[in-house]
XYZ file of C-alpha atoms in Angstrom:
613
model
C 46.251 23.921 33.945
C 42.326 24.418 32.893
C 41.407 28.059 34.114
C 38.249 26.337 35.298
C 40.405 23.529 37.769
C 42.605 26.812 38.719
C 39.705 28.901 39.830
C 38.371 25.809 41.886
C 41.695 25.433 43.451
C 42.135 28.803 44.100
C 38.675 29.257 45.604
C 39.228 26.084 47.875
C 42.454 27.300 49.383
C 41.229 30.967 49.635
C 37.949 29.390 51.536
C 39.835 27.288 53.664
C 42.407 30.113 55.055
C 42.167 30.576 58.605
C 40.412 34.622 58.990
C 41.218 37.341 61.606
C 38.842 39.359 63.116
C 38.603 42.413 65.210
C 35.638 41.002 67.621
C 36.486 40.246 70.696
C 35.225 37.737 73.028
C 31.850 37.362 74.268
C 30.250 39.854 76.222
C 26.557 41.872 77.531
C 24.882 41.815 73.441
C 23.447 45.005 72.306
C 21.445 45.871 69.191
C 23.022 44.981 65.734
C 22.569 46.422 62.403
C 23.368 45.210 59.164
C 23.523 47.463 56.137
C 24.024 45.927 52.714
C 25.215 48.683 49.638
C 24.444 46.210 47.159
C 27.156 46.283 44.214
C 29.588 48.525 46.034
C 33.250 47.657 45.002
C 36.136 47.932 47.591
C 38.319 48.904 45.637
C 36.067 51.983 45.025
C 35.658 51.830 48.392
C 38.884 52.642 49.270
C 39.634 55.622 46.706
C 36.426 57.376 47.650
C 37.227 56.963 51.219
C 41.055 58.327 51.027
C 39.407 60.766 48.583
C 37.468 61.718 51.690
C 34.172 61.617 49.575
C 33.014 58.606 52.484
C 33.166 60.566 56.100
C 30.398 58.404 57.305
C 32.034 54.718 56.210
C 35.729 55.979 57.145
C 34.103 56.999 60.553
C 32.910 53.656 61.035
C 36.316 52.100 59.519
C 38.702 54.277 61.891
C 36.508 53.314 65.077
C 36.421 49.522 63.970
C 37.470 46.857 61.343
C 37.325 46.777 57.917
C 38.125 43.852 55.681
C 40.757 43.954 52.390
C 37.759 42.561 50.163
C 35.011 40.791 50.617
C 34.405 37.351 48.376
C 30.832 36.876 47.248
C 29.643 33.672 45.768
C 28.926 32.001 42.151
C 27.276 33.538 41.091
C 28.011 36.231 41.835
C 24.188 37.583 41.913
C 22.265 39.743 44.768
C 19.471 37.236 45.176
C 22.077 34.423 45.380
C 24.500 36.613 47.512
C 21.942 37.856 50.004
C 20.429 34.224 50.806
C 23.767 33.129 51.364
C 24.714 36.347 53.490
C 20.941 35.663 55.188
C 21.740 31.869 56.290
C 25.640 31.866 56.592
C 25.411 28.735 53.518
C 26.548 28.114 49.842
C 24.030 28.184 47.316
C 24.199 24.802 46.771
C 22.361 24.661 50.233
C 20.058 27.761 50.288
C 18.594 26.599 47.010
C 18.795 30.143 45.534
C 21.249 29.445 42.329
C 20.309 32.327 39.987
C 18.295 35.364 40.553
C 16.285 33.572 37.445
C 16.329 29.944 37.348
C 14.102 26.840 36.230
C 13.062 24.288 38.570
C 13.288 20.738 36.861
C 9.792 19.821 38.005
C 8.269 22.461 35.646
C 8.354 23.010 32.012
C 11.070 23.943 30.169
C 10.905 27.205 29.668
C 9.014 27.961 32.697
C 11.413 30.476 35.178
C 11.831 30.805 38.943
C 12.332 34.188 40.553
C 15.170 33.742 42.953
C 14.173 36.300 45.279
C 10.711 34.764 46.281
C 11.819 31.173 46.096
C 11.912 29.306 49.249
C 14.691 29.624 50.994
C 16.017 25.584 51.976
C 18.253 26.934 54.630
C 17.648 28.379 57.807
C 17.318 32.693 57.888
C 19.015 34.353 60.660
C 16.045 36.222 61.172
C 14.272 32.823 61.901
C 17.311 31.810 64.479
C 16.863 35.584 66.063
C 13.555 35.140 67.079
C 13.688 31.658 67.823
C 16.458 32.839 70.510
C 14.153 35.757 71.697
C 15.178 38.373 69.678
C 13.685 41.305 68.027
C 14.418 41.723 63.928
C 13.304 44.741 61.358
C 13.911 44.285 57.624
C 13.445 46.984 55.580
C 13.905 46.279 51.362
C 16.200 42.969 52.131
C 16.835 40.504 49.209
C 15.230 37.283 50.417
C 12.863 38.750 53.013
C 9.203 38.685 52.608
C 6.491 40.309 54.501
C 3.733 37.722 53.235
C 5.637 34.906 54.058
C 5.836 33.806 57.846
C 9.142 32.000 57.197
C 10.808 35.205 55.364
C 9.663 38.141 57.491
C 10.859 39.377 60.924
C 8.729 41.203 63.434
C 9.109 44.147 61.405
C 9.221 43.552 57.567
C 9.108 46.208 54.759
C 9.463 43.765 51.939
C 10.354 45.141 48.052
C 6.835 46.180 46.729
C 4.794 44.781 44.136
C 4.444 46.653 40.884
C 0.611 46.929 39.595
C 1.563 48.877 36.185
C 4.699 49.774 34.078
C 5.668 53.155 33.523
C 4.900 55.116 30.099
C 5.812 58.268 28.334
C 2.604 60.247 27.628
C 2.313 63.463 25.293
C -0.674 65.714 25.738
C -1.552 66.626 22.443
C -1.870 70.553 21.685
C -5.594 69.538 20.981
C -5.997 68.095 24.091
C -6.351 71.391 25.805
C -9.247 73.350 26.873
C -10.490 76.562 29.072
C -10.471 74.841 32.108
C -13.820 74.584 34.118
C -12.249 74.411 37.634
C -13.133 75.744 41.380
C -9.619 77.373 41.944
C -9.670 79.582 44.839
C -6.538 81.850 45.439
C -4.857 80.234 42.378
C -4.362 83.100 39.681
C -3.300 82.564 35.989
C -2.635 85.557 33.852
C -3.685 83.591 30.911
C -7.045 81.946 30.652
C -6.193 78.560 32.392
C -6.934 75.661 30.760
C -7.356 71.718 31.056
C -6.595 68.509 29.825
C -6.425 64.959 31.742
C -4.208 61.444 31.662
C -5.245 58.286 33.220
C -3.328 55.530 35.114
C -4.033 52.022 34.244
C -3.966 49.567 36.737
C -5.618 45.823 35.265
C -8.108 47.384 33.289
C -9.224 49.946 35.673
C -8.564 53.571 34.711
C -7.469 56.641 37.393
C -8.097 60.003 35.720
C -5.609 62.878 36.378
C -6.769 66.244 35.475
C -4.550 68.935 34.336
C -4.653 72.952 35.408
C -1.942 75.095 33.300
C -1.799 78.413 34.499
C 0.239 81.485 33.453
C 1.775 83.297 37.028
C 3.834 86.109 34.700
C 1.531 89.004 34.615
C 3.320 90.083 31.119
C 0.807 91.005 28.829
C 1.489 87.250 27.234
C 0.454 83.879 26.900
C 3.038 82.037 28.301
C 1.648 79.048 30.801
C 4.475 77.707 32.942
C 2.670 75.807 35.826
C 0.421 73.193 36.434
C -1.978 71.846 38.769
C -2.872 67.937 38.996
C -6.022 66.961 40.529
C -8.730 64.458 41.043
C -11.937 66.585 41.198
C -10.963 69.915 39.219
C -11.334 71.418 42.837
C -8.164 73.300 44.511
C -10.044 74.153 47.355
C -10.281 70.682 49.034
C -6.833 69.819 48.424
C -4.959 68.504 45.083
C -1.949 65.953 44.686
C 0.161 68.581 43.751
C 1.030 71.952 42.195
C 1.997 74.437 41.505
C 4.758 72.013 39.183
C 6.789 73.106 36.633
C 8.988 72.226 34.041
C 11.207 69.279 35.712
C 9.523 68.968 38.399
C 7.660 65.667 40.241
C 4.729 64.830 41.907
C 3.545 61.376 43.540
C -0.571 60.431 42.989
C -1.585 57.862 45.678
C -4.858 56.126 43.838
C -8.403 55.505 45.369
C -7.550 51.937 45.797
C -7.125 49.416 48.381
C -3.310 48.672 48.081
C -2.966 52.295 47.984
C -0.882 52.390 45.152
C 0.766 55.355 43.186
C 2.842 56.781 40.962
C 5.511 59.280 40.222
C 4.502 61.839 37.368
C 7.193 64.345 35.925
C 7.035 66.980 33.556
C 9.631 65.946 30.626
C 8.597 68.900 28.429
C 6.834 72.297 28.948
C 6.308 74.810 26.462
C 4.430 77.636 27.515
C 2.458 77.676 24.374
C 1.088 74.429 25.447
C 2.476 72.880 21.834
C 4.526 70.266 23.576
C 3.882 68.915 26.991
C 5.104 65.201 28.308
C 4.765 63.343 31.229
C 6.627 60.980 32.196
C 4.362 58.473 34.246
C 6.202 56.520 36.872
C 5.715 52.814 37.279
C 2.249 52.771 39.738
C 3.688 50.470 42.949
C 2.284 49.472 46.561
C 3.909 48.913 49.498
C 4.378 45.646 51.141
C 4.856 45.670 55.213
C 4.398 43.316 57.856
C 2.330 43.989 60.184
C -0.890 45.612 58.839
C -0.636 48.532 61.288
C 3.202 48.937 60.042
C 1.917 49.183 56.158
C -0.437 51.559 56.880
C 1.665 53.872 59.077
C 4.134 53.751 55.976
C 1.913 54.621 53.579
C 0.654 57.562 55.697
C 4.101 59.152 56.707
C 6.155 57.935 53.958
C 4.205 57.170 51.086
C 3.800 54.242 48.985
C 7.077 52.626 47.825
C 8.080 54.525 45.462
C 9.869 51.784 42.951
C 13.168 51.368 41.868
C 14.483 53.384 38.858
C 13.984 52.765 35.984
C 16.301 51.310 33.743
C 14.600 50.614 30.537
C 12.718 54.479 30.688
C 16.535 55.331 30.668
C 17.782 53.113 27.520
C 14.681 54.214 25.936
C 14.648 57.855 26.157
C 12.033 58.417 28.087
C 13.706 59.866 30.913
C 17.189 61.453 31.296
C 20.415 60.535 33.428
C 19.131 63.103 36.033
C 15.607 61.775 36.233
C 17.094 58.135 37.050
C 19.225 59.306 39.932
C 16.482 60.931 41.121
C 13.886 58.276 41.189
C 17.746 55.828 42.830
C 18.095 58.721 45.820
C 14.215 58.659 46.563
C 13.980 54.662 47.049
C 17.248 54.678 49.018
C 15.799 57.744 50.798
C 12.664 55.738 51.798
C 14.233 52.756 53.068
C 16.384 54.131 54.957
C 13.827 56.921 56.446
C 12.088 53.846 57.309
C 15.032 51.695 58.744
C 15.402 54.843 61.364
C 11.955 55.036 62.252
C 12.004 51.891 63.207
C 15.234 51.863 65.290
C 13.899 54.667 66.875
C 10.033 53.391 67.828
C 10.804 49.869 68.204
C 14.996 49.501 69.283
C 14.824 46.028 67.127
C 17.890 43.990 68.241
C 18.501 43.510 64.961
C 18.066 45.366 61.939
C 19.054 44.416 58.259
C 18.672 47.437 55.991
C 19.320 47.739 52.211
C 20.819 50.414 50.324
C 19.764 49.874 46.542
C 21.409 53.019 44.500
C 25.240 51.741 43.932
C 23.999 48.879 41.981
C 21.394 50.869 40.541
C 24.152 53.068 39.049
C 26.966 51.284 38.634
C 24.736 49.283 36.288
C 23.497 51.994 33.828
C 27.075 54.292 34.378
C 30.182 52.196 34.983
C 31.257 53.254 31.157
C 35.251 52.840 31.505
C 35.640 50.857 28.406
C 36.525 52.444 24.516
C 34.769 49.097 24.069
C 31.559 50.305 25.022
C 28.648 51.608 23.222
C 28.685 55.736 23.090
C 32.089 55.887 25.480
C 34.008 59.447 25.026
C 36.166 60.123 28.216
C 34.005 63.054 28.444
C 30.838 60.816 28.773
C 32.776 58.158 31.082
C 33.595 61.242 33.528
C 30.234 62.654 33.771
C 29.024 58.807 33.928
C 31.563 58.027 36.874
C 30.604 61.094 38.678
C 27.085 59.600 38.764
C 28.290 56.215 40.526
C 29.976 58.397 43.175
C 27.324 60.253 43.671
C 25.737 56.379 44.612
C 28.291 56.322 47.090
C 27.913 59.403 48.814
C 24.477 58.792 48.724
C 25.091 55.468 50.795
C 27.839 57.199 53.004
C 24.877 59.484 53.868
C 22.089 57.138 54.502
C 24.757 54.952 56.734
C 25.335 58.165 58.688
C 21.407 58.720 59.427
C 20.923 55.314 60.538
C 24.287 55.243 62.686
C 23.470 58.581 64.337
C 19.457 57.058 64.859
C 20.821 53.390 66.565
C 24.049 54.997 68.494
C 27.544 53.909 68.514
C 26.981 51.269 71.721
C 24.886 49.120 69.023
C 27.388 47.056 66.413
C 27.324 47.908 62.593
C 28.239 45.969 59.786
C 28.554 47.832 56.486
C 28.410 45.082 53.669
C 27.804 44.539 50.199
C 26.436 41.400 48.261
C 29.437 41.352 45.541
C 31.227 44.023 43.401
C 30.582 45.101 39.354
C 32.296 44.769 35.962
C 32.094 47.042 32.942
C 30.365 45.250 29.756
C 30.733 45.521 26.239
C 28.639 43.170 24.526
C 24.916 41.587 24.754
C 25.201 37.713 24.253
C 22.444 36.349 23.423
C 22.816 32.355 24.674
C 19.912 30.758 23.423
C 20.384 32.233 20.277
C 23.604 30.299 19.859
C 21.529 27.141 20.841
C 19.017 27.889 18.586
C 21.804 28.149 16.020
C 23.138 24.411 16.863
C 19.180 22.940 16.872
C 19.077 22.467 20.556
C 16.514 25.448 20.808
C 13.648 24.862 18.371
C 10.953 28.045 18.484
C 8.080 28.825 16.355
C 6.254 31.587 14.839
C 2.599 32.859 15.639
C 1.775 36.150 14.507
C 3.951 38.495 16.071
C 4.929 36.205 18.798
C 7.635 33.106 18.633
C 7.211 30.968 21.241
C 9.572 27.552 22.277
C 8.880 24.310 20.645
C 8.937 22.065 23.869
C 8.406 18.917 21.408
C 11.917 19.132 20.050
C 13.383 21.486 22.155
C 16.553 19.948 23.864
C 17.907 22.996 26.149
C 17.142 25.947 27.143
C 19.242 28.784 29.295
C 18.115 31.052 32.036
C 20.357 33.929 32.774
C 21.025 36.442 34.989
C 23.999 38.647 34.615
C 26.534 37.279 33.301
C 25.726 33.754 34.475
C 23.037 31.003 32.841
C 22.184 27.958 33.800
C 21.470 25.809 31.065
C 18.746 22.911 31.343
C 18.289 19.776 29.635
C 14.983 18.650 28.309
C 15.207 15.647 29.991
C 12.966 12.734 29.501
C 10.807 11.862 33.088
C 11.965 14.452 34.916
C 10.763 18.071 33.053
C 7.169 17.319 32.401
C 7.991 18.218 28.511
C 11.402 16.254 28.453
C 12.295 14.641 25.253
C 15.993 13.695 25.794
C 16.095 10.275 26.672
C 18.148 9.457 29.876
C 20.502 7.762 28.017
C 21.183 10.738 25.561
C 21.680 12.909 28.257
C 25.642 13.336 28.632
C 26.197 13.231 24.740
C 23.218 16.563 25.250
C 25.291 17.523 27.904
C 28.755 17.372 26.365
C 27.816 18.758 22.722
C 26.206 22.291 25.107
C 29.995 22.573 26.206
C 31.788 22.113 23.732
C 29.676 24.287 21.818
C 29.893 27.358 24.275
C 34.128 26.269 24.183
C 34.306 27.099 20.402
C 32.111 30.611 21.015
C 34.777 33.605 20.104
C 33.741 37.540 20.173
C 33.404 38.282 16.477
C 35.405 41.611 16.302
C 38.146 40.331 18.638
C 38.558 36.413 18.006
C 38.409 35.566 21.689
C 36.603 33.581 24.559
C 33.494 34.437 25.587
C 32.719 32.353 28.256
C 34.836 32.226 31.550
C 33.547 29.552 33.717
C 31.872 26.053 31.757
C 30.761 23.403 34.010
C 28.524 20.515 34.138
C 26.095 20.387 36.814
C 28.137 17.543 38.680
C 30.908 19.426 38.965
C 29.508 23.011 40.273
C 30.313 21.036 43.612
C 33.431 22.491 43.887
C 31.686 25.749 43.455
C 29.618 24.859 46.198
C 26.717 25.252 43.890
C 25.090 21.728 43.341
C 21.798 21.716 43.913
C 18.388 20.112 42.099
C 17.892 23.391 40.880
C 21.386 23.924 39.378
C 21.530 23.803 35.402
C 22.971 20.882 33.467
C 25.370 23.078 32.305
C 26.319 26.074 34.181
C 28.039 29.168 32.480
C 29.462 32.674 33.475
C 31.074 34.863 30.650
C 34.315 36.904 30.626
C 34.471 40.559 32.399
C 32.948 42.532 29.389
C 30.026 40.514 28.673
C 27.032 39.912 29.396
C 23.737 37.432 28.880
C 20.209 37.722 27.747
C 17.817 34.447 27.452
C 16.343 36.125 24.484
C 15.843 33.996 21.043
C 13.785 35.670 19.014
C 16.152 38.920 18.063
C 18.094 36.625 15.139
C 21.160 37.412 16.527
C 23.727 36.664 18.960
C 25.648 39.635 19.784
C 25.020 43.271 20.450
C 26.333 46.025 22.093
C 25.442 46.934 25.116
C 23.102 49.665 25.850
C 24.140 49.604 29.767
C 27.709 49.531 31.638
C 27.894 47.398 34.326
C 27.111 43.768 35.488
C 27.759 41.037 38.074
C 27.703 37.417 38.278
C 30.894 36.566 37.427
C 33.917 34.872 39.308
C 33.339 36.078 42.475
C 37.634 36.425 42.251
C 37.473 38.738 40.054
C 38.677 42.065 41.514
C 35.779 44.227 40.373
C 33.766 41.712 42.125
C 35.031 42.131 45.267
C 32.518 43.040 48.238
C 32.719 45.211 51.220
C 32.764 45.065 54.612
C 33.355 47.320 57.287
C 32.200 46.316 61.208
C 32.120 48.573 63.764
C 30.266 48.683 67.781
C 31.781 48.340 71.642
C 33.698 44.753 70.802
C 35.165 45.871 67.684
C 38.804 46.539 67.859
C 40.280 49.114 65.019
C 42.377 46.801 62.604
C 42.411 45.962 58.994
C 41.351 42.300 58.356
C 42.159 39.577 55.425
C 39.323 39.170 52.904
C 36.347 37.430 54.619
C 33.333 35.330 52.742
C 29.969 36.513 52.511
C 28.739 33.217 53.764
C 30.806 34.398 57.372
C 28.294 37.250 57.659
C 25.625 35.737 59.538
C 27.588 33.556 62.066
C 29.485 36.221 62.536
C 26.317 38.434 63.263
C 24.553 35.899 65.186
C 27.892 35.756 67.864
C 27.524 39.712 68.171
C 23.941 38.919 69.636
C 24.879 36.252 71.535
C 22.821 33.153 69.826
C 24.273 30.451 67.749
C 24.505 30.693 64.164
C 21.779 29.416 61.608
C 21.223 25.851 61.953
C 22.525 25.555 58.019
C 25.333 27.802 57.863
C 28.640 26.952 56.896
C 30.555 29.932 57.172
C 32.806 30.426 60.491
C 32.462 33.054 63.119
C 34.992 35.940 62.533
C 36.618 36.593 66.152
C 39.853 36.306 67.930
């Protein structure tokens, strides 16, 4: 039988299994609180709790339920996942098929982000407070504190980025005997001074720079710094005294108060080498005003995600990036328990970033992949851990802040696979004259004129879209041309084969009538819809003249939600929660299920059941 027919059959019969659950009848409702770990595996689940590296999340499991697996949906994508787990319905129905995808109405090789796109189902946090509840969401995929239809009462949506981050040397040159008001600050050395700027648009923030010497040794040997707006320490400074490794955040002078993260990458007390790394400058986005503001004043401004491609490009280290993962996760969650604690929400959806964040850049099992030593994979797979304990901590705060007589459920959005190999998809188009592109200058750019398809990916998943004739406003397929289009884009992703190895690439190869069965159809869905094999991954890229690459990161998602490594979590636990062990559950079960714990029906669009007895 077809692998593809087989998964469909298998995914019908597993979705159509009557489920057990461990919550009881109906009774008084009480405050709920849903915490998603995105990317966290069970199966690593399980080890690291019988490992006993979990107290907080086997606490939670002893007192109530916890599923065998969790099955996300295809694909198997946090944007997709968490506006299915949001509305309790199939992609095909939320309208959120890709974390990237094109909308027919536009240009060809215009993209969608799937995380602001409207949401054509019903949110649970819209059928909360249409029942006369209270809801807080803090970082959750889908929510939006700007938009009245994706924000609850309390919203901390994911903030806005106003400038990338950059690795800046201050040249030996650079410094000078420093001209500053510096109060008690003493340097054995003459202090001196240089500055950096942040760039935000095309408006500059200038950072000045103290180095002192504080080893009264008879030598020149500076070893901390000072940063500063004014050159004044005596009315206050952003931070210092910093040394080698440390960080420091700068809040700018403007009115989204944004900022960055600054850390000193290299610090040699002769002042001949000395690097900053400047953090991505962010703001924070919160509904209401008064909620912002109180954020930015207590907690700071959102402090960004970390940063991946600082990491693949050398401008940070391992250490740096874990950092930057346990200060987000820190932040949302400092800011899930204040508002548990100020406002008792009766329901709260928090977001837990960091095992994603990791598992991504560190999941290196694989002699197939890129720099792998088992050395390197242990020291990698003690970082993901680390993810995990970080979550098992954060999960404790917020339990301990809501109280065991509200109900938890401990999810995640799907699992991760370890990858191998870049594919670059449009590239093999390109190859087969489907993709035309031109050169100007440095720049290629897509020839919409004779352009026939195009993919948008995400993960390990793409969504490939025909040119089509009256209906993209560049179409030049005709409508009758359009299957022979169609069928010639599979069977040319059929014949792909890994060059070293000989075999299939691509798992999953469908045409957009029959992602039905994957509950998937949708007017946004590609003509052609593709996910690859565990072990690879795709990039829309097609101007790097090639199409395949190692991969320069370890993990990815988007796959079969059946395969094992993409199995999700969930653990529920509160006074109605009996102590059992449950079958695997669907995400899409999530919010009727959550909705019954508060005592209101379930979204009007949802089409997963209620898990009870």
């Amino acid at each position: 039988m077809n692998r593809k027919i087989l998964f469909a059959l298998v995914l019908f019969i597993l979705i159509s299994l009557p489920s057990l659950s461990s919550l009881s009848t109906q009774s008084d409702d009480g405050n709920v609180v849903v915490i998603s770990i995105d990317g966290a595996r069970a199966d690593f689940l399980f080890r690291l709790m019988e490992e006993g590296m979990l107290p907080n999340l086997q606490n939670l499991a002893s007192r109530g339920s916890m599923a065998a697996f969790s099955v996300s949906v295809l694909p198997s994508l946090t944007a997709v996942a968490h506006a299915s787990i949001s509305t309790g319905a199939w992609p095909g129905t939320t309208g959120i098929v890709s974390n990237y995808f094109h909308v027919v109405t536009d240009p060809i090789y215009k993209g969608t982000d799937g995380f602001g796109a409207p949401l054509k189902a019903e949110a649970i946090w819209i059928t909360a407070i249409e029942n006369g509840k209270s809801v807080a969401t803090i970082g959750w995929p889908c929510a939006d504190a700007d938009d009245p239809e994706r924000r609850g009462d309390w919203t901390v949506s994911w903030g806005t980025r106003d400038a990338y981050s950059y690795s800046k040397d201050i040249k030996p040159w650079w410094w000078k005997d420093a001209n500053w008001v510096m109060g008690d600050v003493i340097s054995y050395s003459t202090p001196k001074e240089a500055y950096f700027y942040l760039k935000v648009g095309w408006k500059k923030y200038y950072v000045n720079i103290l180095a002192i010497d504080t080893t009264d040794d008879l030598e020149e040997n500076y070893d901390a710094v000072y940063f500063d707006d004014d050159k004044d320490l005596t009315n206050g400074y952003y931070g210092g005294p910093l040394r080698l490794g440390d960080c420091c955040p700068i809040e700018l002078p403007n009115p989204e108060r944004s900022g960055s993260w600054i850390k000193i990458m290299v610090f040699e007390p002769d002042l001949s080498a000395f690097n900053l790394f400047l953090g991505a400058v962010w703001h924070t986005n919160a509904y209401p005003e008064e909620l912002e503001e109180y954020i930015n004043d207590e907690f700071g401004f959102f402090p960004g995600d970390p940063d991946y491609y600082a990491l693949e490009h050398g401008y940070i280290d391992e250490i740096t990036y874990l950092e930057q993962a346990e200060r987000l996760a820190d932040w949302l969650a400092d800011i899930t328990i204040y508002l548990i604690g100020e406002y008792d929400p009766d329901l709260v959806l928090a977001y837990q970033p960091q095992v994603d964040e990791c598992e991504h850049q560190f999941l290196l099992v694989d002699p197939r992949q890129l720099g792998y030593t088992p050395e390197r994979s242990e020291e990698y797979i003690g970082y993901v851990e680390w993810a995990y304990e970080l979550a098992d901590e954060n999960v404790g705060r917020i339990v301990e802040a809501a109280g065991y007589d509200s109900t938890f459920f401990v999810i995640s959005d799907h699992g991760m696979a370890p990858i191998h190999t870049v594919v670059y998809i449009n590239e093999i188009l390109k190859e087969a004259g489907l993709l035309v592109t031109y050169t100007k200058g440095s720049w290629t750019y897509i020839d919409t004129s004779a352009t026939k398809a195009y993919a948008f990916t995400s993960g390990a998943a793409a969504h490939i879209y025909i040119n089509l004739e009256g209906r993209e406003p560049t179409g030049i397929v005709p409508p009758e041309e359009y299957r022979e289009v169609q069928r010639q884009i599979v069977e040319l992703l059929q014949s792909v084969r890994d060059p070293e190895t000989g075999e299939e690439v691509f798992d999953i190869i469908t045409i957009k009538e029959m992602t039905k069965a994957f509950h998937l159809y949708n007017e946004n869905t590609g003509d052609v819809f593709v996910t690859t094999r565990k072990g690879y991954t795709l990039s829309y890229q097609y101007w790097v003249g090639i199409q395949f690459e190692p991969s320069t990161y370890y993990g990815q998602h988007g796959y079969n939600p059946l395969i094992p490594e993409l199995y999700a979590i969930s653990i529920a636990c509160g006074p109605r929660i009996r102590h059992t062990i449950i079958p695997p559950i669907r995400i899409i079960d999530i919010a009727p299920t959550v909705c019954y714990a508060l005592n209101i029906p379930p979204p009007a669009d949802a089409e997963g059941r209620i898990l009870h007895q």
